[in-house]
Amino acid sequence: MSEIKKNSRNTENAPKSPFSTQTVAFSHYNNFSAQLPVDPKTGELVSGGIKEQAKQCLTNIQAIAESIGHVMDDAVKLTVFLKNISDIEAVDEVYKTFFKKELPTRTTVAVAALPLDGALIQIDALILNGEGTTPQKALDLVKVTRNTENAPKSIHAHSVAFSHYNNLSAQLPIDPKSGEIVAGGVKEQAEQSLKNIKAILESIGHVMNDVVKTTIFLKDISDAEIVSEVLAKFFPNYVPARTIVSASALPLNALVQIDVAVSHGDGTPPQLPEDTRFLVIEANNTENAPKVPYSHTVAYSHYNHIAGQLPLVPENNQIVGSGIKEQTAQCLNNIKAIVESIDHKMDDIVKINIQLKNIEDLTAVNEISTTFFNGDLPARTVIGVSAIPANALIQIDAVVSNSEGTPA
């Protein structure tokens, strides 16, 4: 096994943070920190409204991409966090000007707060990395963008495959035949979202068991149990890693939106086609992290996907303490326990995603989180949400490098 290196980089042409790295490349993907509408020259929020702010976020992403020898059309997935869901059309107008080819996959959600007063938007990105990271040899891998008539149409691609992962646009509960939200409540909407994901996967020769991670965006966090029951029908034998996110609003006033990361054993040209099942999906749980009815971590190829961790004590599955510092430490200790259970360490993390009940707690979170890393800090996305499962103050999930890969 060759020891593939993590490559952490920053540029002066985009806003810097002492608490994260702008981009962390590992193997065939670059993981970007979420970009706020901050002018890197002044360090201040740009003036203007949503269009100006969206342009600045995308300009920052473009600057990071170009600093590492990439372009915006190398993006495979963007996630847009909005303060006001009604700003989608204005964002789309700006967004399309940054791409010359097919648009990448995208997830759009409105959240309760962003980590900068006055910010209306925040965008993070996943960028292809055909050159790999040391000691991998550069490959001119092809990005494969696909759509199907059996899922709702969008300006964004249904699926963008690159190397051994498929990146899907988050699916809303839209009937592809009518183009309308399905009738019923959250149960019916969750079923339709998952049917759309299934249709996309089947159109590219994949199945639901190829999903390695699900992120569930809910308008009402109390709907989580109902959605979990629906998920169980679609994943009867294996349950991917999972994170639940409270959305202040979703496109089309939906109650649920589901985002997935998918294994892609067949790779993209010129990688040799292999049956997806020839690269094993490795799902693991440990007694040293809180018990959940889904996988703590799912490894596939060169990445491990860690389920969202709450500040629960593994011995009793109860929330630890009442303060943000205690709860942050517990979330990170749970992630550490999961990472160590698969023979990894915290410095193998390439990206962390943090949800906060109170965005004002970010200073305290920064104080604790930096103590868990000895090397370069991972890329990071932080959002404020109106609710977190178990009435917690914080939830954290992570993407971890997996140099050993998964067996054929």
mmCIF file of C-alpha atoms in Angstrom:
data_model
loop_
_atom_site.group_PDB
_atom_site.id
_atom_site.type_symbol
_atom_site.label_atom_id
_atom_site.label_comp_id
_atom_site.label_asym_id
_atom_site.label_seq_id
_atom_site.Cartn_x
_atom_site.Cartn_y
_atom_site.Cartn_z
ATOM 1 C CA MET A 1 0.000 0.000 0.000
ATOM 2 C CA SER A 2 1.392 3.389 -0.983
ATOM 3 C CA GLU A 3 0.912 6.143 1.561
ATOM 4 C CA ILE A 4 -1.164 8.694 -0.351
ATOM 5 C CA LYS A 5 -0.606 12.201 0.985
ATOM 6 C CA LYS A 6 -3.211 14.773 1.982
ATOM 7 C CA ASN A 7 -2.552 18.112 0.290
ATOM 8 C CA SER A 8 -3.763 21.190 2.228
ATOM 9 C CA ARG A 9 -3.559 24.566 0.478
ATOM 10 C CA ASN A 10 -4.506 28.241 0.852
ATOM 11 C CA THR A 11 -4.326 31.260 -1.439
ATOM 12 C CA GLU A 12 -4.126 34.981 -0.760
ATOM 13 C CA ASN A 13 -6.827 35.477 -3.397
ATOM 14 C CA ALA A 14 -9.594 34.069 -1.202
ATOM 15 C CA PRO A 15 -10.516 34.757 2.447
ATOM 16 C CA LYS A 16 -8.332 32.897 4.943
ATOM 17 C CA SER A 17 -9.413 31.460 8.266
ATOM 18 C CA PRO A 18 -7.217 30.398 11.198
ATOM 19 C CA PHE A 19 -9.695 27.579 11.882
ATOM 20 C CA SER A 20 -9.766 25.766 8.546
ATOM 21 C CA THR A 21 -7.886 25.210 5.287
ATOM 22 C CA GLN A 22 -9.352 26.587 2.051
ATOM 23 C CA THR A 23 -8.936 23.310 0.181
ATOM 24 C CA VAL A 24 -7.773 19.841 1.143
ATOM 25 C CA ALA A 25 -7.027 17.475 -1.719
ATOM 26 C CA PHE A 26 -6.835 13.741 -1.257
ATOM 27 C CA SER A 27 -6.630 11.281 -4.103
ATOM 28 C CA HIS A 28 -9.051 12.398 -6.846
ATOM 29 C CA TYR A 29 -11.050 15.096 -5.015
ATOM 30 C CA ASN A 30 -10.476 18.589 -3.628
ATOM 31 C CA ASN A 31 -12.640 19.414 -0.605
ATOM 32 C CA PHE A 32 -13.266 23.162 -0.238
ATOM 33 C CA SER A 33 -14.198 25.136 2.851
ATOM 34 C CA ALA A 34 -17.507 26.951 2.468
ATOM 35 C CA GLN A 35 -17.026 30.430 1.080
ATOM 36 C CA LEU A 36 -18.796 33.483 2.441
ATOM 37 C CA PRO A 37 -19.319 36.724 0.446
ATOM 38 C CA VAL A 38 -16.133 38.258 1.814
ATOM 39 C CA ASP A 39 -13.743 40.355 -0.280
ATOM 40 C CA PRO A 40 -10.294 38.833 0.413
ATOM 41 C CA LYS A 41 -8.602 42.223 -0.016
ATOM 42 C CA THR A 42 -10.622 43.948 2.693
ATOM 43 C CA GLY A 43 -11.729 40.983 4.770
ATOM 44 C CA GLU A 44 -15.196 42.533 4.802
ATOM 45 C CA LEU A 45 -18.623 41.525 3.546
ATOM 46 C CA VAL A 46 -19.148 42.863 0.011
ATOM 47 C CA SER A 47 -21.710 45.609 -0.415
ATOM 48 C CA GLY A 48 -24.942 44.968 -2.256
ATOM 49 C CA GLY A 49 -27.635 42.308 -2.169
ATOM 50 C CA ILE A 50 -27.913 38.619 -2.943
ATOM 51 C CA LYS A 51 -26.515 38.852 -6.485
ATOM 52 C CA GLU A 52 -23.378 40.644 -5.352
ATOM 53 C CA GLN A 53 -22.950 38.222 -2.462
ATOM 54 C CA ALA A 54 -23.457 35.135 -4.640
ATOM 55 C CA LYS A 55 -20.907 36.488 -7.127
ATOM 56 C CA GLN A 56 -18.344 37.015 -4.357
ATOM 57 C CA CYS A 57 -18.812 33.488 -2.953
ATOM 58 C CA LEU A 58 -18.313 32.015 -6.419
ATOM 59 C CA THR A 59 -15.386 34.343 -7.145
ATOM 60 C CA ASN A 60 -13.711 33.073 -3.976
ATOM 61 C CA ILE A 61 -14.304 29.447 -5.027
ATOM 62 C CA GLN A 62 -12.923 30.255 -8.467
ATOM 63 C CA ALA A 63 -9.821 31.861 -6.933
ATOM 64 C CA ILE A 64 -9.138 28.767 -4.818
ATOM 65 C CA ALA A 65 -9.706 26.462 -7.799
ATOM 66 C CA GLU A 66 -7.375 28.483 -10.028
ATOM 67 C CA SER A 67 -4.703 28.652 -7.303
ATOM 68 C CA ILE A 68 -4.424 24.846 -7.480
ATOM 69 C CA GLY A 69 -4.469 24.648 -11.272
ATOM 70 C CA HIS A 70 -8.188 24.016 -11.707
ATOM 71 C CA VAL A 71 -11.178 25.812 -13.211
ATOM 72 C CA MET A 72 -14.824 26.174 -12.226
ATOM 73 C CA ASP A 73 -15.875 23.519 -14.734
ATOM 74 C CA ASP A 74 -13.897 21.038 -12.613
ATOM 75 C CA ALA A 75 -16.579 21.347 -9.923
ATOM 76 C CA VAL A 76 -18.633 18.194 -9.438
ATOM 77 C CA LYS A 77 -20.857 19.375 -6.586
ATOM 78 C CA LEU A 78 -21.774 22.690 -4.954
ATOM 79 C CA THR A 79 -23.896 23.229 -1.864
ATOM 80 C CA VAL A 80 -25.656 26.573 -1.520
ATOM 81 C CA PHE A 81 -26.803 27.763 1.905
ATOM 82 C CA LEU A 82 -29.238 30.674 1.815
ATOM 83 C CA LYS A 83 -30.772 32.907 4.442
ATOM 84 C CA ASN A 84 -33.840 33.346 2.240
ATOM 85 C CA ILE A 85 -35.006 30.500 0.005
ATOM 86 C CA SER A 86 -36.738 33.052 -2.232
ATOM 87 C CA ASP A 87 -33.263 34.165 -3.389
ATOM 88 C CA ILE A 88 -32.780 30.988 -5.468
ATOM 89 C CA GLU A 89 -33.677 32.572 -8.820
ATOM 90 C CA ALA A 90 -31.308 35.508 -8.287
ATOM 91 C CA VAL A 91 -28.533 33.085 -7.299
ATOM 92 C CA ASP A 92 -29.145 30.932 -10.383
ATOM 93 C CA GLU A 93 -28.822 33.987 -12.625
ATOM 94 C CA VAL A 94 -25.333 34.683 -11.251
ATOM 95 C CA TYR A 95 -24.377 31.047 -10.804
ATOM 96 C CA LYS A 96 -24.752 30.091 -14.473
ATOM 97 C CA THR A 97 -22.230 32.746 -15.566
ATOM 98 C CA PHE A 98 -19.399 30.917 -13.758
ATOM 99 C CA PHE A 99 -19.633 27.719 -15.829
ATOM 100 C CA LYS A 100 -18.938 27.203 -19.534
ATOM 101 C CA LYS A 101 -20.040 23.562 -19.698
ATOM 102 C CA GLU A 102 -22.783 21.540 -17.957
ATOM 103 C CA LEU A 103 -23.610 22.737 -14.468
ATOM 104 C CA PRO A 104 -22.363 20.516 -11.629
ATOM 105 C CA THR A 105 -24.715 18.789 -9.226
ATOM 106 C CA ARG A 106 -26.096 21.025 -6.492
ATOM 107 C CA THR A 107 -27.881 21.079 -3.159
ATOM 108 C CA THR A 108 -29.736 24.225 -2.094
ATOM 109 C CA VAL A 109 -31.138 24.811 1.376
ATOM 110 C CA ALA A 110 -32.101 27.768 3.548
ATOM 111 C CA VAL A 111 -30.673 27.749 7.055
ATOM 112 C CA ALA A 112 -31.338 29.721 10.214
ATOM 113 C CA ALA A 113 -27.971 31.506 10.325
ATOM 114 C CA LEU A 114 -24.622 31.861 8.581
ATOM 115 C CA PRO A 115 -21.269 32.491 10.298
ATOM 116 C CA LEU A 116 -21.063 36.160 9.323
ATOM 117 C CA ASP A 117 -23.523 38.851 10.263
ATOM 118 C CA GLY A 118 -25.180 40.211 7.134
ATOM 119 C CA ALA A 119 -24.292 37.243 4.916
ATOM 120 C CA LEU A 120 -27.202 36.069 2.776
ATOM 121 C CA ILE A 121 -25.382 33.127 1.201
ATOM 122 C CA GLN A 122 -22.557 30.633 1.702
ATOM 123 C CA ILE A 123 -21.340 28.080 -0.851
ATOM 124 C CA ASP A 124 -19.066 25.090 -0.530
ATOM 125 C CA ALA A 125 -17.637 22.991 -3.328
ATOM 126 C CA LEU A 126 -16.221 19.618 -4.258
ATOM 127 C CA ILE A 127 -13.729 19.816 -7.130
ATOM 128 C CA LEU A 128 -12.219 16.973 -9.131
ATOM 129 C CA ASN A 129 -8.523 16.227 -8.768
ATOM 130 C CA GLY A 130 -7.422 14.060 -11.689
ATOM 131 C CA GLU A 131 -3.769 14.599 -10.840
ATOM 132 C CA GLY A 132 -4.296 12.819 -7.522
ATOM 133 C CA THR A 133 -2.043 13.430 -4.542
ATOM 134 C CA THR A 134 1.489 12.155 -3.937
ATOM 135 C CA PRO A 135 2.564 9.488 -4.845
ATOM 136 C CA GLN A 136 -0.335 8.964 -7.282
ATOM 137 C CA LYS A 137 0.371 9.614 -10.953
ATOM 138 C CA ALA A 138 -1.685 12.247 -12.766
ATOM 139 C CA LEU A 139 -4.523 10.793 -14.837
ATOM 140 C CA ASP A 140 -6.571 12.623 -17.419
ATOM 141 C CA LEU A 141 -9.783 11.288 -15.916
ATOM 142 C CA VAL A 142 -13.059 12.230 -17.560
ATOM 143 C CA LYS A 143 -15.904 13.852 -15.638
ATOM 144 C CA VAL A 144 -19.135 12.086 -16.617
ATOM 145 C CA THR A 145 -22.313 14.188 -16.373
ATOM 146 C CA ARG A 146 -25.659 12.413 -16.742
ATOM 147 C CA ASN A 147 -29.408 13.018 -16.511
ATOM 148 C CA THR A 148 -32.489 10.827 -16.766
ATOM 149 C CA GLU A 149 -36.105 11.423 -17.788
ATOM 150 C CA ASN A 150 -37.158 9.388 -14.744
ATOM 151 C CA ALA A 151 -36.147 12.067 -12.230
ATOM 152 C CA PRO A 152 -37.248 15.721 -11.972
ATOM 153 C CA LYS A 153 -35.615 18.056 -14.485
ATOM 154 C CA SER A 154 -33.339 20.802 -13.222
ATOM 155 C CA ILE A 155 -30.766 23.257 -14.520
ATOM 156 C CA HIS A 156 -28.270 21.131 -12.557
ATOM 157 C CA ALA A 157 -26.971 17.713 -13.492
ATOM 158 C CA HIS A 158 -28.651 14.727 -11.854
ATOM 159 C CA SER A 159 -25.318 12.958 -11.480
ATOM 160 C CA VAL A 160 -21.655 13.794 -11.980
ATOM 161 C CA ALA A 161 -19.271 10.863 -11.735
ATOM 162 C CA PHE A 162 -15.560 11.277 -11.310
ATOM 163 C CA SER A 163 -13.200 8.440 -10.506
ATOM 164 C CA HIS A 164 -14.833 6.185 -7.903
ATOM 165 C CA TYR A 165 -17.651 8.443 -6.708
ATOM 166 C CA ASN A 166 -20.969 9.623 -8.124
ATOM 167 C CA ASN A 167 -22.174 12.979 -6.846
ATOM 168 C CA LEU A 168 -25.946 13.502 -7.073
ATOM 169 C CA SER A 169 -27.987 16.677 -6.879
ATOM 170 C CA ALA A 170 -30.148 16.615 -3.757
ATOM 171 C CA GLN A 171 -33.601 15.289 -4.587
ATOM 172 C CA LEU A 172 -36.851 16.985 -3.689
ATOM 173 C CA PRO A 173 -40.215 15.165 -3.474
ATOM 174 C CA ILE A 174 -41.172 16.048 -7.047
ATOM 175 C CA ASP A 175 -43.095 13.685 -9.297
ATOM 176 C CA PRO A 176 -40.985 13.707 -12.499
ATOM 177 C CA LYS A 177 -44.082 13.234 -14.680
ATOM 178 C CA SER A 178 -45.987 16.241 -13.344
ATOM 179 C CA GLY A 179 -43.059 18.340 -12.131
ATOM 180 C CA GLU A 180 -45.026 19.023 -8.938
ATOM 181 C CA ILE A 181 -44.503 18.189 -5.270
ATOM 182 C CA VAL A 182 -46.304 14.919 -4.467
ATOM 183 C CA ALA A 183 -49.471 14.992 -2.373
ATOM 184 C CA GLY A 184 -49.324 13.963 1.275
ATOM 185 C CA GLY A 185 -47.061 14.607 4.220
ATOM 186 C CA VAL A 186 -43.426 13.988 5.048
ATOM 187 C CA LYS A 187 -43.736 10.215 4.611
ATOM 188 C CA GLU A 188 -44.937 10.531 1.018
ATOM 189 C CA GLN A 189 -42.388 13.251 0.323
ATOM 190 C CA ALA A 190 -39.502 11.174 1.695
ATOM 191 C CA GLU A 191 -40.612 8.224 -0.442
ATOM 192 C CA GLN A 192 -40.670 10.387 -3.579
ATOM 193 C CA SER A 193 -37.253 11.889 -2.863
ATOM 194 C CA LEU A 194 -35.813 8.394 -2.494
ATOM 195 C CA LYS A 195 -37.624 7.150 -5.624
ATOM 196 C CA ASN A 196 -35.974 9.975 -7.539
ATOM 197 C CA ILE A 197 -32.558 8.993 -6.180
ATOM 198 C CA LYS A 198 -33.243 5.361 -7.069
ATOM 199 C CA ALA A 199 -34.263 6.355 -10.610
ATOM 200 C CA ILE A 200 -31.052 8.337 -11.098
ATOM 201 C CA LEU A 201 -28.940 5.456 -9.787
ATOM 202 C CA GLU A 202 -30.678 2.865 -11.934
ATOM 203 C CA SER A 203 -30.229 5.065 -15.002
ATOM 204 C CA ILE A 204 -26.450 4.828 -14.521
ATOM 205 C CA GLY A 205 -26.359 1.138 -13.615
ATOM 206 C CA HIS A 206 -26.314 1.523 -9.841
ATOM 207 C CA VAL A 207 -28.517 0.477 -6.931
ATOM 208 C CA MET A 208 -29.461 2.011 -3.579
ATOM 209 C CA ASN A 209 -26.935 -0.123 -1.741
ATOM 210 C CA ASP A 210 -24.212 1.804 -3.583
ATOM 211 C CA VAL A 211 -25.042 4.866 -1.442
ATOM 212 C CA VAL A 212 -22.348 5.516 1.171
ATOM 213 C CA LYS A 213 -23.803 8.614 2.884
ATOM 214 C CA THR A 214 -27.215 10.256 3.168
ATOM 215 C CA THR A 215 -27.881 13.799 4.332
ATOM 216 C CA ILE A 216 -31.513 14.465 5.217
ATOM 217 C CA PHE A 217 -32.696 18.082 5.170
ATOM 218 C CA LEU A 218 -35.936 18.489 7.133
ATOM 219 C CA LYS A 219 -38.253 21.452 7.518
ATOM 220 C CA ASP A 220 -39.360 19.998 10.871
ATOM 221 C CA ILE A 221 -36.711 18.050 12.793
ATOM 222 C CA SER A 222 -39.457 16.096 14.586
ATOM 223 C CA ASP A 223 -40.132 14.342 11.262
ATOM 224 C CA ALA A 224 -36.805 12.493 11.541
ATOM 225 C CA GLU A 225 -38.345 9.297 12.917
ATOM 226 C CA ILE A 226 -40.897 9.056 10.091
ATOM 227 C CA VAL A 227 -38.202 9.627 7.485
ATOM 228 C CA SER A 228 -36.016 6.976 9.141
ATOM 229 C CA GLU A 229 -38.854 4.459 8.742
ATOM 230 C CA VAL A 230 -39.071 5.273 5.043
ATOM 231 C CA LEU A 231 -35.297 5.024 4.634
ATOM 232 C CA ALA A 232 -35.369 1.539 6.169
ATOM 233 C CA LYS A 233 -37.570 0.345 3.273
ATOM 234 C CA PHE A 234 -35.067 1.578 0.714
ATOM 235 C CA PHE A 235 -32.033 0.204 2.608
ATOM 236 C CA PRO A 236 -33.250 -3.130 4.044
ATOM 237 C CA ASN A 237 -29.878 -4.846 4.457
ATOM 238 C CA TYR A 238 -27.369 -2.048 4.876
ATOM 239 C CA VAL A 239 -27.832 1.501 6.145
ATOM 240 C CA PRO A 240 -25.412 4.206 4.942
ATOM 241 C CA ALA A 241 -23.883 6.810 7.233
ATOM 242 C CA ARG A 242 -26.393 9.579 7.934
ATOM 243 C CA THR A 243 -26.650 13.228 8.969
ATOM 244 C CA ILE A 244 -29.917 15.049 9.699
ATOM 245 C CA VAL A 245 -30.039 18.810 9.079
ATOM 246 C CA SER A 246 -32.790 21.213 10.095
ATOM 247 C CA ALA A 247 -33.669 23.522 7.187
ATOM 248 C CA SER A 248 -35.437 26.820 7.751
ATOM 249 C CA ALA A 249 -36.857 26.359 4.242
ATOM 250 C CA LEU A 250 -36.444 24.095 1.227
ATOM 251 C CA PRO A 251 -37.043 24.773 -2.473
ATOM 252 C CA LEU A 252 -40.719 24.548 -3.500
ATOM 253 C CA ASN A 253 -41.706 24.653 0.172
ATOM 254 C CA ALA A 254 -40.878 20.951 0.474
ATOM 255 C CA LEU A 255 -40.798 19.187 3.838
ATOM 256 C CA VAL A 256 -37.745 17.068 3.005
ATOM 257 C CA GLN A 257 -34.774 16.961 0.635
ATOM 258 C CA ILE A 258 -32.280 14.102 0.460
ATOM 259 C CA ASP A 259 -28.653 14.265 -0.626
ATOM 260 C CA VAL A 260 -26.444 11.225 -1.230
ATOM 261 C CA ALA A 261 -22.861 10.306 -2.034
ATOM 262 C CA VAL A 262 -22.585 7.156 -4.138
ATOM 263 C CA SER A 263 -19.830 4.616 -4.751
ATOM 264 C CA HIS A 264 -18.738 4.201 -8.363
ATOM 265 C CA GLY A 265 -16.553 1.138 -8.737
ATOM 266 C CA ASP A 266 -16.638 1.403 -12.514
ATOM 267 C CA GLY A 267 -14.663 4.637 -12.285
ATOM 268 C CA THR A 268 -14.475 7.106 -15.170
ATOM 269 C CA PRO A 269 -12.308 6.787 -18.317
ATOM 270 C CA PRO A 270 -9.483 5.966 -18.646
ATOM 271 C CA GLN A 271 -9.868 3.974 -15.419
ATOM 272 C CA LEU A 272 -10.575 0.351 -16.222
ATOM 273 C CA PRO A 273 -14.279 -0.490 -15.846
ATOM 274 C CA GLU A 274 -14.968 -2.776 -12.914
ATOM 275 C CA ASP A 275 -18.203 -4.050 -11.529
ATOM 276 C CA THR A 276 -19.119 -1.752 -8.638
ATOM 277 C CA ARG A 277 -19.160 -4.682 -6.255
ATOM 278 C CA PHE A 278 -15.501 -5.428 -7.015
ATOM 279 C CA LEU A 279 -14.592 -2.533 -4.752
ATOM 280 C CA VAL A 280 -16.070 -3.288 -1.354
ATOM 281 C CA ILE A 281 -18.174 -0.848 0.644
ATOM 282 C CA GLU A 282 -16.981 -1.196 4.234
ATOM 283 C CA ALA A 283 -19.558 -0.140 6.850
ATOM 284 C CA ASN A 284 -18.377 -0.061 10.463
ATOM 285 C CA ASN A 285 -19.709 0.741 13.930
ATOM 286 C CA THR A 286 -17.908 0.921 17.249
ATOM 287 C CA GLU A 287 -18.999 0.506 20.858
ATOM 288 C CA ASN A 288 -16.978 3.620 21.652
ATOM 289 C CA ALA A 289 -19.410 5.969 19.877
ATOM 290 C CA PRO A 290 -23.146 6.458 20.546
ATOM 291 C CA LYS A 291 -25.370 3.684 19.202
ATOM 292 C CA VAL A 292 -27.423 4.561 16.124
ATOM 293 C CA PRO A 293 -29.555 2.517 13.698
ATOM 294 C CA TYR A 294 -27.203 3.338 10.811
ATOM 295 C CA SER A 295 -23.490 3.064 10.044
ATOM 296 C CA HIS A 296 -21.013 5.151 12.019
ATOM 297 C CA THR A 297 -18.660 5.153 9.047
ATOM 298 C CA VAL A 298 -18.732 3.870 5.502
ATOM 299 C CA ALA A 299 -15.450 3.538 3.645
ATOM 300 C CA TYR A 300 -15.266 3.299 -0.114
ATOM 301 C CA SER A 301 -12.142 3.619 -2.216
ATOM 302 C CA HIS A 302 -10.053 6.465 -0.744
ATOM 303 C CA TYR A 303 -12.636 8.085 1.545
ATOM 304 C CA ASN A 304 -14.420 7.333 4.817
ATOM 305 C CA HIS A 305 -17.772 9.051 5.431
ATOM 306 C CA ILE A 306 -18.596 9.648 9.107
ATOM 307 C CA ALA A 307 -22.226 9.952 10.226
ATOM 308 C CA GLY A 308 -23.262 13.158 12.005
ATOM 309 C CA GLN A 309 -22.167 12.958 15.625
ATOM 310 C CA LEU A 310 -24.206 14.410 18.471
ATOM 311 C CA PRO A 311 -22.753 15.235 21.910
ATOM 312 C CA LEU A 312 -23.943 11.919 23.331
ATOM 313 C CA VAL A 313 -22.014 9.856 25.877
ATOM 314 C CA PRO A 314 -21.567 6.385 24.325
ATOM 315 C CA GLU A 315 -22.154 4.562 27.617
ATOM 316 C CA ASN A 316 -25.716 5.858 28.052
ATOM 317 C CA ASN A 317 -26.561 7.716 24.822
ATOM 318 C CA GLN A 318 -27.364 10.816 26.885
ATOM 319 C CA ILE A 319 -26.388 14.414 26.060
ATOM 320 C CA VAL A 320 -23.249 15.506 27.869
ATOM 321 C CA GLY A 321 -23.486 18.677 30.001
ATOM 322 C CA SER A 322 -25.275 21.833 28.972
ATOM 323 C CA GLY A 323 -22.447 23.989 27.603
ATOM 324 C CA ILE A 324 -21.218 24.345 24.042
ATOM 325 C CA LYS A 325 -17.578 23.555 24.901
ATOM 326 C CA GLU A 326 -18.504 20.255 26.573
ATOM 327 C CA GLN A 327 -20.804 19.339 23.713
ATOM 328 C CA THR A 328 -18.235 20.230 21.046
ATOM 329 C CA ALA A 329 -15.591 18.112 22.776
ATOM 330 C CA GLN A 330 -18.006 15.171 23.002
ATOM 331 C CA CYS A 331 -18.919 15.353 19.295
ATOM 332 C CA LEU A 332 -15.254 15.392 18.370
ATOM 333 C CA ASN A 333 -14.404 12.627 20.838
ATOM 334 C CA ASN A 334 -17.109 10.506 19.208
ATOM 335 C CA ILE A 335 -15.645 11.203 15.765
ATOM 336 C CA LYS A 336 -12.187 10.407 17.125
ATOM 337 C CA ALA A 337 -13.443 7.082 18.524
ATOM 338 C CA ILE A 338 -14.963 6.156 15.155
ATOM 339 C CA VAL A 339 -11.851 7.227 13.251
ATOM 340 C CA GLU A 340 -9.550 5.301 15.598
ATOM 341 C CA SER A 341 -11.779 2.213 15.403
ATOM 342 C CA ILE A 342 -10.883 1.996 11.687
ATOM 343 C CA ASP A 343 -7.181 2.600 12.342
ATOM 344 C CA HIS A 344 -7.165 6.268 11.399
ATOM 345 C CA LYS A 345 -6.423 9.483 13.243
ATOM 346 C CA MET A 346 -8.026 12.924 13.408
ATOM 347 C CA ASP A 347 -5.411 14.420 11.094
ATOM 348 C CA ASP A 348 -6.715 12.108 8.352
ATOM 349 C CA ILE A 349 -9.902 14.223 8.222
ATOM 350 C CA VAL A 350 -10.188 16.292 5.046
ATOM 351 C CA LYS A 351 -13.537 18.013 5.716
ATOM 352 C CA ILE A 352 -15.794 18.677 8.697
ATOM 353 C CA ASN A 353 -19.346 20.019 8.646
ATOM 354 C CA ILE A 354 -20.655 21.743 11.766
ATOM 355 C CA GLN A 355 -24.263 22.583 12.662
ATOM 356 C CA LEU A 356 -24.828 25.042 15.515
ATOM 357 C CA LYS A 357 -28.030 25.840 17.366
ATOM 358 C CA ASN A 358 -26.559 29.259 18.178
ATOM 359 C CA ILE A 359 -24.162 30.657 15.593
ATOM 360 C CA GLU A 360 -22.711 32.885 18.335
ATOM 361 C CA ASP A 361 -21.183 29.713 19.815
ATOM 362 C CA LEU A 362 -18.697 29.475 16.951
ATOM 363 C CA THR A 363 -15.893 31.210 18.883
ATOM 364 C CA ALA A 364 -16.135 28.610 21.649
ATOM 365 C CA VAL A 365 -16.303 25.793 19.084
ATOM 366 C CA ASN A 366 -13.148 27.104 17.392
ATOM 367 C CA GLU A 367 -11.327 27.083 20.714
ATOM 368 C CA ILE A 368 -12.111 23.399 21.277
ATOM 369 C CA SER A 369 -11.948 22.041 17.731
ATOM 370 C CA THR A 370 -8.397 23.190 16.992
ATOM 371 C CA THR A 371 -7.090 21.101 19.923
ATOM 372 C CA PHE A 372 -8.111 17.877 18.168
ATOM 373 C CA PHE A 373 -5.696 18.371 15.249
ATOM 374 C CA ASN A 374 -1.899 18.339 15.222
ATOM 375 C CA GLY A 375 -1.337 19.012 11.522
ATOM 376 C CA ASP A 376 -3.077 21.190 8.938
ATOM 377 C CA LEU A 377 -6.711 21.831 9.774
ATOM 378 C CA PRO A 378 -9.351 20.280 7.506
ATOM 379 C CA ALA A 379 -11.661 22.200 5.195
ATOM 380 C CA ARG A 380 -14.853 23.249 6.995
ATOM 381 C CA THR A 381 -18.468 24.311 6.559
ATOM 382 C CA VAL A 382 -20.439 25.877 9.424
ATOM 383 C CA ILE A 383 -24.169 26.634 9.443
ATOM 384 C CA GLY A 384 -26.655 27.772 12.066
ATOM 385 C CA VAL A 385 -29.828 25.701 12.373
ATOM 386 C CA SER A 386 -33.049 26.138 14.332
ATOM 387 C CA ALA A 387 -32.950 22.626 15.798
ATOM 388 C CA ILE A 388 -30.616 19.657 16.206
ATOM 389 C CA PRO A 389 -31.659 16.085 17.100
ATOM 390 C CA ALA A 390 -31.775 15.348 20.849
ATOM 391 C CA ASN A 391 -32.010 19.111 21.530
ATOM 392 C CA ALA A 392 -28.239 19.311 21.173
ATOM 393 C CA LEU A 393 -26.344 22.561 20.647
ATOM 394 C CA ILE A 394 -24.046 21.089 18.006
ATOM 395 C CA GLN A 395 -23.677 18.250 15.503
ATOM 396 C CA ILE A 396 -20.552 17.442 13.477
ATOM 397 C CA ASP A 397 -19.886 15.073 10.603
ATOM 398 C CA ALA A 398 -16.670 14.403 8.738
ATOM 399 C CA VAL A 399 -15.031 13.064 5.605
ATOM 400 C CA VAL A 400 -11.822 11.147 6.249
ATOM 401 C CA SER A 401 -9.019 10.179 3.895
ATOM 402 C CA ASN A 402 -8.618 6.427 3.386
ATOM 403 C CA SER A 403 -5.166 5.817 1.942
ATOM 404 C CA GLU A 404 -5.497 2.043 2.117
ATOM 405 C CA GLY A 405 -8.583 2.133 -0.079
ATOM 406 C CA THR A 406 -11.156 -0.654 0.098
ATOM 407 C CA PRO A 407 -10.470 -4.178 -1.139
ATOM 408 C CA ALA A 408 -11.430 -5.590 -4.505
#
